[in-house]
Amino acid sequence: MSKYPKINGYQLIQQIGGGGFSTVFKAVNIAEHRIAACKVIQLTPSTTEKERKTIEKEIRIHSAIKHENVLEFLGAAVVEANGKHDYVAGMYMLMELAAGGDLFDKIAPDIGVGDEVAHLFFSQLLAGMTHIHSMGVCHRDLKPENLLLDAVGTLKISDFGLSAVYKLKGTGQTRLLSEKCGSLPYVAPELDRDEAYEAEPIDVWGMGVILYTMLAGNTPWDQPTNRSPEFRLYQSGDIFNELPWNRFSDDALSLLCSMLMVNPKKRVKLLKIIEHPWCSRPSQLASQGMMVIADKLTENLRTTGDLGLASPNLEKSESETSTEVDDDGDTVMESASSRHNSQFTQSLLLFSQTQFGRRYTPHLTRFYASIGPSLLMTFIMEGLDTLGVKYKQGTPRQEGDSEVLRLRIGGRDRRMVTFKGWVEVEKFSYRNYQGSFCVMQRDVGNPISWRQLWKALILSEAVEPHVLRK
């Protein structure tokens, strides 16, 4: 079993996510009653010096940016492989725990969120990006999976792995960038050309795609080139007569078009976005409290029935004792767990009922079934076969006294964006219910298309008859 050292007094206790070459854990500092997230990027004999320097650059940039809407960087450590210990070799990055999970995990596919919800979170994205640019940094990888929520519902910009310094703070002198990076549905069109580009318009374009995705529940195109039919329609103007473009308000459409201006020299500046009528109006939600915001954010997920699948009335009543457990089935200290056990996270249903107690589960792509784990996993594999999703069985892990069955899955969504993640199934026994608890944990890819896959699997002929509903 892999062993991880304490980092700045924090012990890694539960895996909560990961990317292509990294794993994210929840970590607790028992002495100081604090909780955090720790990103572990494994170091192997094949790790190059260039890869190390890229990670070191990410650490330098992220640690220098302090803002309410930027995920706080708490510290870092490097653990080298040697014969003196048996810890996992890697670069450990300690960060604020975004207990509210992915913002876009709460957005209904092809529906989106209401105008006021989009306004609230886009305003926070705008504030964070304005500060990041004031530090002379270009993010270059703005996309749904890099926008998180903390325990009280504040948006946090994360993942500075592709960021670059383009402006000197002292003199204001700027430089052009040349590296081609980012995910095709979110990158600006000028990155398709073999020439250097200005930094700030790249992030403005990414923010425009994010705003569209909030309002529409999907990205506007698979890539901003003539190879995309939707992008060709956008350039000609014909797309504005089609859904969802024709249901946006005039102010929202005006802002979107100014941010998604194909010519970067004509693209709107951040300061002008702040002054735009859609942005400058006061928020109708900001003062209404965490529970109202959580309710409005997930409103369309309730309408589609998604929340009823993720939490089918199996949770304990408020009068019962609430005990949270970690991956080993051990109770997590109350003072630390309360850092993410808020009205906001409870309203988002980010705590799942297990046979050991309530567990923090920042993924709403989960469900309960009336059959045992082995049989359910067989039906899940049948469903994935039907959907054309590739999978391979992973090594089971222990959860208290129970075994958790694991399946590694991957593929491409309809925008041709790669997705990867885990399907985990464990025994479930609570009150009068016996069966299985399944969590689909995304590592790589768009949270919205991951939700579409989760829903398609649940509705597959093999799985659907056994799913517990609200």
PDB file of C-alpha atoms in Angstrom, residues 25-159:
ATOM      1  CA  PHE A  25      -5.934  14.049  -1.365  1.00  0.00           C
ATOM      2  CA  LYS A  26      -7.801  15.560   1.520  1.00  0.00           C
ATOM      3  CA  ALA A  27      -5.294  16.235   4.311  1.00  0.00           C
ATOM      4  CA  VAL A  28      -5.706  17.106   7.987  1.00  0.00           C
ATOM      5  CA  ASN A  29      -3.449  18.850  10.478  1.00  0.00           C
ATOM      6  CA  ILE A  30      -4.646  17.386  13.760  1.00  0.00           C
ATOM      7  CA  ALA A  31      -2.495  19.601  15.984  1.00  0.00           C
ATOM      8  CA  GLU A  32      -3.825  22.814  14.424  1.00  0.00           C
ATOM      9  CA  HIS A  33      -7.339  21.512  13.623  1.00  0.00           C
ATOM     10  CA  ARG A  34      -6.942  22.442   9.956  1.00  0.00           C
ATOM     11  CA  ILE A  35      -7.904  20.768   6.723  1.00  0.00           C
ATOM     12  CA  ALA A  36      -6.430  21.162   3.224  1.00  0.00           C
ATOM     13  CA  ALA A  37      -5.947  19.513  -0.161  1.00  0.00           C
ATOM     14  CA  CYS A  38      -2.633  18.011  -1.256  1.00  0.00           C
ATOM     15  CA  LYS A  39      -1.757  17.505  -4.927  1.00  0.00           C
ATOM     16  CA  VAL A  40       0.886  14.802  -5.397  1.00  0.00           C
ATOM     17  CA  ILE A  41       2.795  14.718  -8.676  1.00  0.00           C
ATOM     18  CA  GLN A  42       4.735  11.464  -8.684  1.00  0.00           C
ATOM     19  CA  LEU A  43       8.435  11.495  -9.533  1.00  0.00           C
ATOM     20  CA  THR A  44       9.774   8.455 -11.364  1.00  0.00           C
ATOM     21  CA  PRO A  45      13.124   7.590 -12.979  1.00  0.00           C
ATOM     22  CA  SER A  46      11.620   8.790 -16.281  1.00  0.00           C
ATOM     23  CA  THR A  47      10.726  12.253 -14.932  1.00  0.00           C
ATOM     24  CA  THR A  48      12.832  14.745 -16.904  1.00  0.00           C
ATOM     25  CA  GLU A  49      14.525  17.886 -15.647  1.00  0.00           C
ATOM     26  CA  LYS A  50      12.230  19.924 -17.908  1.00  0.00           C
ATOM     27  CA  GLU A  51       9.158  18.381 -16.259  1.00  0.00           C
ATOM     28  CA  ARG A  52      10.561  19.210 -12.817  1.00  0.00           C
ATOM     29  CA  LYS A  53      11.183  22.809 -13.834  1.00  0.00           C
ATOM     30  CA  THR A  54       7.609  23.104 -15.177  1.00  0.00           C
ATOM     31  CA  ILE A  55       6.214  21.981 -11.815  1.00  0.00           C
ATOM     32  CA  GLU A  56       8.583  24.327  -9.968  1.00  0.00           C
ATOM     33  CA  LYS A  57       7.341  27.210 -12.153  1.00  0.00           C
ATOM     34  CA  GLU A  58       3.734  26.349 -11.297  1.00  0.00           C
ATOM     35  CA  ILE A  59       4.629  26.409  -7.595  1.00  0.00           C
ATOM     36  CA  ARG A  60       6.407  29.791  -7.868  1.00  0.00           C
ATOM     37  CA  ILE A  61       3.537  31.422  -9.764  1.00  0.00           C
ATOM     38  CA  HIS A  62       0.680  29.961  -7.725  1.00  0.00           C
ATOM     39  CA  SER A  63       2.315  30.706  -4.381  1.00  0.00           C
ATOM     40  CA  ALA A  64       2.721  34.381  -5.354  1.00  0.00           C
ATOM     41  CA  ILE A  65      -0.978  34.946  -6.151  1.00  0.00           C
ATOM     42  CA  LYS A  66      -3.167  35.751  -3.145  1.00  0.00           C
ATOM     43  CA  HIS A  67      -6.828  36.545  -3.822  1.00  0.00           C
ATOM     44  CA  GLU A  68     -10.234  35.508  -2.513  1.00  0.00           C
ATOM     45  CA  ASN A  69     -11.092  33.904  -5.879  1.00  0.00           C
ATOM     46  CA  VAL A  70      -7.798  32.053  -6.345  1.00  0.00           C
ATOM     47  CA  LEU A  71      -7.283  28.692  -4.641  1.00  0.00           C
ATOM     48  CA  GLU A  72      -4.872  29.477  -1.798  1.00  0.00           C
ATOM     49  CA  PHE A  73      -1.414  27.912  -2.000  1.00  0.00           C
ATOM     50  CA  LEU A  74      -0.252  26.744   1.448  1.00  0.00           C
ATOM     51  CA  GLY A  75       3.137  25.148   0.818  1.00  0.00           C
ATOM     52  CA  ALA A  76       5.141  22.548  -1.084  1.00  0.00           C
ATOM     53  CA  ALA A  77       7.665  19.774  -0.477  1.00  0.00           C
ATOM     54  CA  VAL A  78       9.745  17.450  -2.632  1.00  0.00           C
ATOM     55  CA  VAL A  79      10.143  13.816  -1.593  1.00  0.00           C
ATOM     56  CA  GLU A  80      12.909  12.059  -3.493  1.00  0.00           C
ATOM     57  CA  ALA A  81      13.128   8.298  -3.951  1.00  0.00           C
ATOM     58  CA  ASN A  82      15.901   6.847  -1.790  1.00  0.00           C
ATOM     59  CA  GLY A  83      16.557   3.911   0.473  1.00  0.00           C
ATOM     60  CA  LYS A  84      15.965   5.855   3.664  1.00  0.00           C
ATOM     61  CA  HIS A  85      12.148   5.757   3.483  1.00  0.00           C
ATOM     62  CA  ASP A  86       9.320   4.041   1.625  1.00  0.00           C
ATOM     63  CA  TYR A  87       7.203   7.128   0.940  1.00  0.00           C
ATOM     64  CA  VAL A  88       5.811   7.871  -2.527  1.00  0.00           C
ATOM     65  CA  ALA A  89       8.379  10.008  -4.347  1.00  0.00           C
ATOM     66  CA  GLY A  90       6.844  13.180  -5.680  1.00  0.00           C
ATOM     67  CA  MET A  91       6.300  16.904  -5.543  1.00  0.00           C
ATOM     68  CA  TYR A  92       3.662  17.650  -2.917  1.00  0.00           C
ATOM     69  CA  MET A  93       1.613  20.852  -3.254  1.00  0.00           C
ATOM     70  CA  LEU A  94      -0.520  21.798  -0.251  1.00  0.00           C
ATOM     71  CA  MET A  95      -3.534  23.970  -1.090  1.00  0.00           C
ATOM     72  CA  GLU A  96      -6.813  25.201   0.287  1.00  0.00           C
ATOM     73  CA  LEU A  97      -9.499  22.514   0.184  1.00  0.00           C
ATOM     74  CA  ALA A  98     -12.248  23.554  -2.234  1.00  0.00           C
ATOM     75  CA  ALA A  99     -14.886  21.693  -0.232  1.00  0.00           C
ATOM     76  CA  GLY A 100     -17.707  22.689  -2.604  1.00  0.00           C
ATOM     77  CA  GLY A 101     -16.108  20.655  -5.396  1.00  0.00           C
ATOM     78  CA  ASP A 102     -16.286  21.475  -9.118  1.00  0.00           C
ATOM     79  CA  LEU A 103     -18.581  24.374 -10.003  1.00  0.00           C
ATOM     80  CA  PHE A 104     -19.568  22.677 -13.247  1.00  0.00           C
ATOM     81  CA  ASP A 105     -20.425  19.385 -11.499  1.00  0.00           C
ATOM     82  CA  LYS A 106     -23.590  21.229 -10.401  1.00  0.00           C
ATOM     83  CA  ILE A 107     -24.621  22.406 -13.878  1.00  0.00           C
ATOM     84  CA  ALA A 108     -27.214  20.470 -15.872  1.00  0.00           C
ATOM     85  CA  PRO A 109     -25.944  19.439 -19.343  1.00  0.00           C
ATOM     86  CA  ASP A 110     -27.511  21.340 -22.264  1.00  0.00           C
ATOM     87  CA  ILE A 111     -29.541  23.453 -19.799  1.00  0.00           C
ATOM     88  CA  GLY A 112     -27.027  25.491 -17.792  1.00  0.00           C
ATOM     89  CA  VAL A 113     -27.845  27.799 -14.895  1.00  0.00           C
ATOM     90  CA  GLY A 114     -30.035  30.862 -14.592  1.00  0.00           C
ATOM     91  CA  ASP A 115     -28.813  34.340 -15.473  1.00  0.00           C
ATOM     92  CA  GLU A 116     -28.413  35.424 -11.834  1.00  0.00           C
ATOM     93  CA  VAL A 117     -26.356  32.348 -10.897  1.00  0.00           C
ATOM     94  CA  ALA A 118     -24.106  32.839 -13.930  1.00  0.00           C
ATOM     95  CA  HIS A 119     -23.749  36.538 -13.036  1.00  0.00           C
ATOM     96  CA  LEU A 120     -22.698  35.729  -9.455  1.00  0.00           C
ATOM     97  CA  PHE A 121     -19.969  33.245 -10.360  1.00  0.00           C
ATOM     98  CA  PHE A 122     -18.760  35.038 -13.474  1.00  0.00           C
ATOM     99  CA  SER A 123     -18.293  38.212 -11.394  1.00  0.00           C
ATOM    100  CA  GLN A 124     -16.039  36.227  -9.052  1.00  0.00           C
ATOM    101  CA  LEU A 125     -14.122  34.761 -12.002  1.00  0.00           C
ATOM    102  CA  LEU A 126     -13.674  38.289 -13.348  1.00  0.00           C
ATOM    103  CA  ALA A 127     -12.376  39.559  -9.997  1.00  0.00           C
ATOM    104  CA  GLY A 128      -9.884  36.710  -9.728  1.00  0.00           C
ATOM    105  CA  MET A 129      -8.635  37.071 -13.306  1.00  0.00           C
ATOM    106  CA  THR A 130      -8.276  40.841 -12.950  1.00  0.00           C
ATOM    107  CA  HIS A 131      -5.964  40.246  -9.986  1.00  0.00           C
ATOM    108  CA  ILE A 132      -4.028  37.486 -11.774  1.00  0.00           C
ATOM    109  CA  HIS A 133      -3.374  39.791 -14.756  1.00  0.00           C
ATOM    110  CA  SER A 134      -2.358  42.597 -12.383  1.00  0.00           C
ATOM    111  CA  MET A 135       0.373  40.235 -11.167  1.00  0.00           C
ATOM    112  CA  GLY A 136       1.609  39.903 -14.750  1.00  0.00           C
ATOM    113  CA  VAL A 137       0.389  36.299 -15.055  1.00  0.00           C
ATOM    114  CA  CYS A 138      -1.637  34.718 -17.863  1.00  0.00           C
ATOM    115  CA  HIS A 139      -3.515  31.567 -16.779  1.00  0.00           C
ATOM    116  CA  ARG A 140      -3.819  30.005 -20.294  1.00  0.00           C
ATOM    117  CA  ASP A 141      -5.932  27.054 -19.154  1.00  0.00           C
ATOM    118  CA  LEU A 142      -9.292  28.485 -18.141  1.00  0.00           C
ATOM    119  CA  LYS A 143     -11.900  25.735 -18.434  1.00  0.00           C
ATOM    120  CA  PRO A 144     -14.728  24.306 -16.313  1.00  0.00           C
ATOM    121  CA  GLU A 145     -12.632  21.715 -14.474  1.00  0.00           C
ATOM    122  CA  ASN A 146     -10.325  24.449 -13.136  1.00  0.00           C
ATOM    123  CA  LEU A 147     -13.129  26.366 -11.391  1.00  0.00           C
ATOM    124  CA  LEU A 148     -13.857  25.128  -7.876  1.00  0.00           C
ATOM    125  CA  LEU A 149     -16.047  26.182  -4.937  1.00  0.00           C
ATOM    126  CA  ASP A 150     -15.073  26.496  -1.286  1.00  0.00           C
ATOM    127  CA  ALA A 151     -17.216  25.528   1.699  1.00  0.00           C
ATOM    128  CA  VAL A 152     -19.243  28.757   1.565  1.00  0.00           C
ATOM    129  CA  GLY A 153     -19.741  28.796  -2.214  1.00  0.00           C
ATOM    130  CA  THR A 154     -16.955  31.177  -3.255  1.00  0.00           C
ATOM    131  CA  LEU A 155     -15.447  30.497  -6.699  1.00  0.00           C
ATOM    132  CA  LYS A 156     -11.763  29.517  -6.729  1.00  0.00           C
ATOM    133  CA  ILE A 157      -9.522  29.547  -9.823  1.00  0.00           C
ATOM    134  CA  SER A 158      -7.106  26.608  -9.753  1.00  0.00           C
ATOM    135  CA  ASP A 159      -4.337  24.839 -11.709  1.00  0.00           C
TER     136      ASP A 159
END
